[in-house]
mmCIF file of C-alpha atoms in Angstrom:
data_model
loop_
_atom_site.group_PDB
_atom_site.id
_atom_site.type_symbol
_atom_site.label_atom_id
_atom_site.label_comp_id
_atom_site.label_asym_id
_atom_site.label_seq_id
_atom_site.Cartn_x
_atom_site.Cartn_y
_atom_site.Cartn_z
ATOM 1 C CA UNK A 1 14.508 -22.520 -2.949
ATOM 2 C CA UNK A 2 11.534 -22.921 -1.216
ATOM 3 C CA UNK A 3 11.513 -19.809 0.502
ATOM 4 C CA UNK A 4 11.798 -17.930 -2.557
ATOM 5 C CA UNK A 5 9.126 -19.203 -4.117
ATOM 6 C CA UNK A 6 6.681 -18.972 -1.700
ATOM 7 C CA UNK A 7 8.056 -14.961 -1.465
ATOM 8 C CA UNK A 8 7.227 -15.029 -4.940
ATOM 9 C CA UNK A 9 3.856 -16.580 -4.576
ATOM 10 C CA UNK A 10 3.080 -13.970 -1.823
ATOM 11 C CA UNK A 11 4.123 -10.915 -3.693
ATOM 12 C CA UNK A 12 1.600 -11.548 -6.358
ATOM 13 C CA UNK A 13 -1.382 -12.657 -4.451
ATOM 14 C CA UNK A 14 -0.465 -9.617 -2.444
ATOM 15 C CA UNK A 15 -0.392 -7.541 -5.899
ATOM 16 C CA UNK A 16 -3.800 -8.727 -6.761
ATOM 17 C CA UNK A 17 -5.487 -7.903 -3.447
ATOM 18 C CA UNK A 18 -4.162 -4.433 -3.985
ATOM 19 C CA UNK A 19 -5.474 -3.455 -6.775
ATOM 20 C CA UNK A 20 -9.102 -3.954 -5.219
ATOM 21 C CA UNK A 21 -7.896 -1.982 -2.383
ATOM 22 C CA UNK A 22 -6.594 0.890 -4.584
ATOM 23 C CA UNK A 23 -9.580 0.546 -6.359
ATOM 24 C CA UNK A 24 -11.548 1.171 -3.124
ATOM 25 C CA UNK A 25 -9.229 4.009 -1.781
ATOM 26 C CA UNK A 26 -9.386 6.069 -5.491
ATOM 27 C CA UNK A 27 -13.551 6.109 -5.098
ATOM 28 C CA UNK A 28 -12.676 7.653 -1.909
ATOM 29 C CA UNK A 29 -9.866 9.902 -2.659
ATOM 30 C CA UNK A 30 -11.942 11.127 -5.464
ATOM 31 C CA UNK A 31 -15.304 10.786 -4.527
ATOM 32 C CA UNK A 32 -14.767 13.640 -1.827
ATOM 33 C CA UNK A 33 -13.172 16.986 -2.164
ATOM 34 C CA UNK A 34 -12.679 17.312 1.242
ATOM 35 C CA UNK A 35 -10.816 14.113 1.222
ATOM 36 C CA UNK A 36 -8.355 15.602 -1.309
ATOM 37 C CA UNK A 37 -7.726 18.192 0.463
ATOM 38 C CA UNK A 38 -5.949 16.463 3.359
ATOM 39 C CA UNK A 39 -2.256 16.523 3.305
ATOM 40 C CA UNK A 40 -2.095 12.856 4.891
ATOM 41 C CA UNK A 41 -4.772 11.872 2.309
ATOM 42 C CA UNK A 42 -2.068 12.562 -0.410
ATOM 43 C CA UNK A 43 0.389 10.649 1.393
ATOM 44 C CA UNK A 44 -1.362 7.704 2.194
ATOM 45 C CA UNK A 45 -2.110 7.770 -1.587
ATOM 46 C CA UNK A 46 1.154 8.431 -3.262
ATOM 47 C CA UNK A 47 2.873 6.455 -0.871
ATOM 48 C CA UNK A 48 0.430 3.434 -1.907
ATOM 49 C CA UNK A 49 1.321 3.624 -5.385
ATOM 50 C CA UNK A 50 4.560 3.914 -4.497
ATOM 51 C CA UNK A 51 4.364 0.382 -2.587
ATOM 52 C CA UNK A 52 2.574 -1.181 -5.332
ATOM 53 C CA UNK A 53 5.224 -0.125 -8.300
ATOM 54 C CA UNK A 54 7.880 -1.248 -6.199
ATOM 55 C CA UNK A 55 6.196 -4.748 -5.071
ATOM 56 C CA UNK A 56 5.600 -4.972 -9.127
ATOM 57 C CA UNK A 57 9.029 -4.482 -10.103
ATOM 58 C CA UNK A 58 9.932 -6.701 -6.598
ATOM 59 C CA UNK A 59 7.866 -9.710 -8.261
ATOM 60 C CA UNK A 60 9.168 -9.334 -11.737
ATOM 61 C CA UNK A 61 12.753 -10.048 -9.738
ATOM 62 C CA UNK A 62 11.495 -12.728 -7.929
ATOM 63 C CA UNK A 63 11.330 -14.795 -11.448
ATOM 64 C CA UNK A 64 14.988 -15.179 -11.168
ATOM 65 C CA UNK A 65 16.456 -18.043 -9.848
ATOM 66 C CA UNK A 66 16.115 -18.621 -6.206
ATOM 67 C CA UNK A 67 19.010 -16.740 -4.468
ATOM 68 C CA UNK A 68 19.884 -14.042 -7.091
ATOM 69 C CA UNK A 69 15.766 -13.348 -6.678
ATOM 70 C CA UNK A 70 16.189 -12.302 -2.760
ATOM 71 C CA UNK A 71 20.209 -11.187 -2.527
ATOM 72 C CA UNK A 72 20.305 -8.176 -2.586
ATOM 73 C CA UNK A 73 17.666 -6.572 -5.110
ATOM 74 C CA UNK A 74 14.651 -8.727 -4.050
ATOM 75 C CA UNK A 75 15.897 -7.774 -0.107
ATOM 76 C CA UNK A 76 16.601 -4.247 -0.441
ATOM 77 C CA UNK A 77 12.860 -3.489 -2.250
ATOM 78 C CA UNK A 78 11.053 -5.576 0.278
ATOM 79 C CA UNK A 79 12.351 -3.439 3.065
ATOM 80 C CA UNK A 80 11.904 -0.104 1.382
ATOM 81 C CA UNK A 81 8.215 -1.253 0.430
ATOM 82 C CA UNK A 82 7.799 -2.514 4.596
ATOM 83 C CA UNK A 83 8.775 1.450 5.307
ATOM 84 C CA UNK A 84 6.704 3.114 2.645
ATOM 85 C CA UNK A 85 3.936 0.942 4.183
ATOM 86 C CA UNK A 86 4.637 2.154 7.647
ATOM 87 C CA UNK A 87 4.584 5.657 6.755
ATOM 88 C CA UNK A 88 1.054 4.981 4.746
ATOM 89 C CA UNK A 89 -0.581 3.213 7.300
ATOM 90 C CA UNK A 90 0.073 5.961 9.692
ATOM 91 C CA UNK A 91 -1.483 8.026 7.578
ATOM 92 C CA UNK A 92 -4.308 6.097 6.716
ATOM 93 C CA UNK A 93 -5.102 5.510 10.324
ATOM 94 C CA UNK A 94 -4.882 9.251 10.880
ATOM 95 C CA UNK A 95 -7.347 9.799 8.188
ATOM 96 C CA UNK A 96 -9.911 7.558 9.631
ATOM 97 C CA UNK A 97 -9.330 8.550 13.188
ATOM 98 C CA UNK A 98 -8.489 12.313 13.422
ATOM 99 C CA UNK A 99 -10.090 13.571 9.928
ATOM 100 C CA UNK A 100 -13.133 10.222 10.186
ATOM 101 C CA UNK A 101 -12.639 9.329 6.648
ATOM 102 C CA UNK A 102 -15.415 6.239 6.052
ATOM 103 C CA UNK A 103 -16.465 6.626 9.216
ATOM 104 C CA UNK A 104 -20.133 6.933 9.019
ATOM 105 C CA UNK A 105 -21.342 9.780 11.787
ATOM 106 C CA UNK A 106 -24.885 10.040 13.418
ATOM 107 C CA UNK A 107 -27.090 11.896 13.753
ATOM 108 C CA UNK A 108 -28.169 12.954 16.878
ATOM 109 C CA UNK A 109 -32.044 12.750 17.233
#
């Protein structure tokens, strides 16, 4: 019981950090055309609001009682939110390091 409701707990502090982060990640996506026009750009994006939809739906079912919460539904949308994630962070850390999304650049003197 008390496993589940720190899960629970965790999905929604979780859900609330995201929303800044989407926040953050929409300025970029639309702040830039050039962003926009990266294929793992859109990715990283849908994928993300993927993730958060399912975590949303993933904390409404962690209201339920404690084991009926986690077995199966509450089990099976944690792992498929753990390989959406994967899949977005790649991308995100492709657009930062092979495209240098928010990476400021210098200029040489």
């Amino acid at each position: 019981m008390l496993w589940a409701d720190i899960s629970a707990w965790l999905l929604v502090v979780g859900l609330i950090f995201s929303v800044f982060a989407a926040a953050a990640g929409l300025v970029d996506f639309f702040g830039d055309r050039r962003i926009r026009e990266l294929r793992a750009a859109w990715i990283h994006g849908l994928g993300n609001i993927a993730a958060l939809v399912l975590s949303t739906f993933n904390a409404l079912i962690h209201t339920r009682d404690a084991y009926t919460s986690v077995v199966p539904s509450g089990l099976i949308l944690s792992a498929l939110v753990v390989a959406i994630l994967l899949v977005t962070g790649w991308n995100g850390w492709s657009l930062v390091y092979r495209h240098g999304v928010g990476v400021c650049q210098r200029e040489s003197p």
